[in-house]
Coordinates of C-alpha atoms in Angstrom, one line a residue:
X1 CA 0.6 29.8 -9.7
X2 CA 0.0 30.5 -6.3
X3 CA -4.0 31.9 -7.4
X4 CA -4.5 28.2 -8.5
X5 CA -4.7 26.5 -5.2
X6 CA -7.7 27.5 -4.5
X7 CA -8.3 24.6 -7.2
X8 CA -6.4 22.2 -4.6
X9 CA -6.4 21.1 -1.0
X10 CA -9.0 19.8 1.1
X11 CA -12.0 22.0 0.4
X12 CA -11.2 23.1 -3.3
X13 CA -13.4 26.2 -5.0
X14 CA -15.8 24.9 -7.3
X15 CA -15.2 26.0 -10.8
X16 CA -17.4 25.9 -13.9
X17 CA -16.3 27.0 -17.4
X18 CA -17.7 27.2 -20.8
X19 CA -15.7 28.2 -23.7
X20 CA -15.9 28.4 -27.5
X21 CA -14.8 26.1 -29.5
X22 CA -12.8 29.2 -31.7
X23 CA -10.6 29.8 -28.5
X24 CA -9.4 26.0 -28.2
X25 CA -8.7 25.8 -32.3
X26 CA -6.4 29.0 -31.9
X27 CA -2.9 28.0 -31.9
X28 CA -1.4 30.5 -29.2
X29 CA 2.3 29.6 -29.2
X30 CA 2.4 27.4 -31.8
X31 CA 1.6 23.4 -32.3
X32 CA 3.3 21.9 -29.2
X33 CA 2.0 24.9 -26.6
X34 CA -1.8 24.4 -28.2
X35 CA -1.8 20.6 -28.1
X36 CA -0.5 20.8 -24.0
X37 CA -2.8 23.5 -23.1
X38 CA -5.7 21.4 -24.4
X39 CA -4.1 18.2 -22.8
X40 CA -4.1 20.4 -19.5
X41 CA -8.0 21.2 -19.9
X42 CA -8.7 17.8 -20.2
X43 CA -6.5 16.9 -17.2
X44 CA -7.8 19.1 -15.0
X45 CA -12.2 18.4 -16.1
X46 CA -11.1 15.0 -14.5
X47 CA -11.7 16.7 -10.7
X48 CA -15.0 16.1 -9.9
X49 CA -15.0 20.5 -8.6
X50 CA -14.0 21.2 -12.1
X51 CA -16.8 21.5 -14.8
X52 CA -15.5 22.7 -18.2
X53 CA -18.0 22.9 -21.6
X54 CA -17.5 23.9 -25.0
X55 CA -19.5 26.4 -27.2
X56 CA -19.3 24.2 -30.5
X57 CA -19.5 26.2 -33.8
X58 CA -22.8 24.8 -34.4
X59 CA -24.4 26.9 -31.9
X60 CA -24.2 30.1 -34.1
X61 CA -24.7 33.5 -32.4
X62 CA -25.9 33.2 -28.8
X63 CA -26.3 36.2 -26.6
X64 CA -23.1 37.0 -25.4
X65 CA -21.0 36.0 -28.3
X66 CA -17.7 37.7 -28.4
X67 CA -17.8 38.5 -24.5
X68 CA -15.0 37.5 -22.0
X69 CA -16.9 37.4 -18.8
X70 CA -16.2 35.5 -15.5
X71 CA -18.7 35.0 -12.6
X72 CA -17.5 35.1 -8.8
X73 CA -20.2 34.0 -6.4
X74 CA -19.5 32.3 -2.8
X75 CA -20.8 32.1 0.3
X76 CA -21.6 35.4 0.8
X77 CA -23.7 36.8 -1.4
X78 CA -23.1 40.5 -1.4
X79 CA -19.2 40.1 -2.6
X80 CA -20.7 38.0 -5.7
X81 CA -18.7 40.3 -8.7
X82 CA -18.8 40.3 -12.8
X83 CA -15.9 40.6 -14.6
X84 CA -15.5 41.8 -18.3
X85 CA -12.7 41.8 -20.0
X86 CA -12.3 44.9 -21.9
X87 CA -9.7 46.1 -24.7
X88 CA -8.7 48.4 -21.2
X89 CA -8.8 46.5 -18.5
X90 CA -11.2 43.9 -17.0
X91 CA -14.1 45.9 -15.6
X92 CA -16.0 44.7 -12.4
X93 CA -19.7 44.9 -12.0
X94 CA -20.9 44.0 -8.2
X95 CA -24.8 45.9 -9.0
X96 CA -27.3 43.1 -7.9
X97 CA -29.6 44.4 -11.1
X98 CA -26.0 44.1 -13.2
X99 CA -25.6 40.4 -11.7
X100 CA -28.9 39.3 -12.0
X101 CA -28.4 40.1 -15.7
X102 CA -24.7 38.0 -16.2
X103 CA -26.3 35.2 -14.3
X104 CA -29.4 34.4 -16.5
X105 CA -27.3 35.3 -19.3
X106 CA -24.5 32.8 -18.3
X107 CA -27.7 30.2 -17.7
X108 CA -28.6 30.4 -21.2
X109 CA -24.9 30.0 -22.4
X110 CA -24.3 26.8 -19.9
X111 CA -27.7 25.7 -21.4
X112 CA -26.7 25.7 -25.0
X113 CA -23.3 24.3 -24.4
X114 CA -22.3 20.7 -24.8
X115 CA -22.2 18.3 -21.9
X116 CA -19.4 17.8 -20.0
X117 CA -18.7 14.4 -22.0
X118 CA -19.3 15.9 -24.9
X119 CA -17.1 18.7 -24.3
X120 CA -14.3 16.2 -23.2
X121 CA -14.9 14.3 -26.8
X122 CA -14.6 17.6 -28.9
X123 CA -11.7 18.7 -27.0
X124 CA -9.8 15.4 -27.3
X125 CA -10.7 15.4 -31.0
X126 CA -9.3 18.7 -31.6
X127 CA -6.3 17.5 -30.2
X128 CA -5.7 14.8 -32.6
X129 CA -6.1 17.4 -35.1
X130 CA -3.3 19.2 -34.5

């Protein structure tokens, strides 16, 4: 818990998300845990640092489909890091070439996900669902 308040306080961390909409319709823990985890998502893409989208089925395949991959970037470039997550272990990429790659890929992935709103909407209807 103590990672999150970098989410909090007086200057809190930007933070940008997209997900699919295959991970929110999995029900990890059952009915109760699914429909609060989605009802957190939605709580927290009310701060205005917070920006979470949704991959909706429609899309199809999109490069990077099946990929766990989370972008660190901050003020200083040169500690900007990829991460993969990998049936190991995650696995952390820091080459600029490497970045430059995740970055326009991640760019096309933000591009073809739904808007904020829209993402709120689907993930509110897929709460009523269950």
């Amino acid at each position: 818990m103590k990672r999150q308040g970098v989410l909090y306080g007086t200057t809190p961390t930007p933070y940008r998300t997209v997900v699919h909409e295959a991970a929110l319709r999995m029900r990890v823990g059952g009915r109760t845990v699914a429909r609060a985890q989605l009802h957190h998502l939605l709580d927290m893409s009310e701060h205005k640092h917070i920006t979470i989208r949704v991959l909706p089925f429609g899309v199809g395949a999109f490069p990077g489909s099946g990929q766990s991959i989370n972008y660190l970037d901050g003020p200083v470039p040169q500690l900007d890091t990829a991460q993969l997550d990998q049936f190991h272990g995650p696995v952390m990429l820091d080459a600029e070439a490497l970045l430059e790659k995740y970055r326009r890929l991640l760019d096309v992935v933000e591009a073809t996900a739904l808007s904020p709103d829209k993402s709120r909407d689907l993930i509110h209807s897929i709460t009523q669902d269950l």
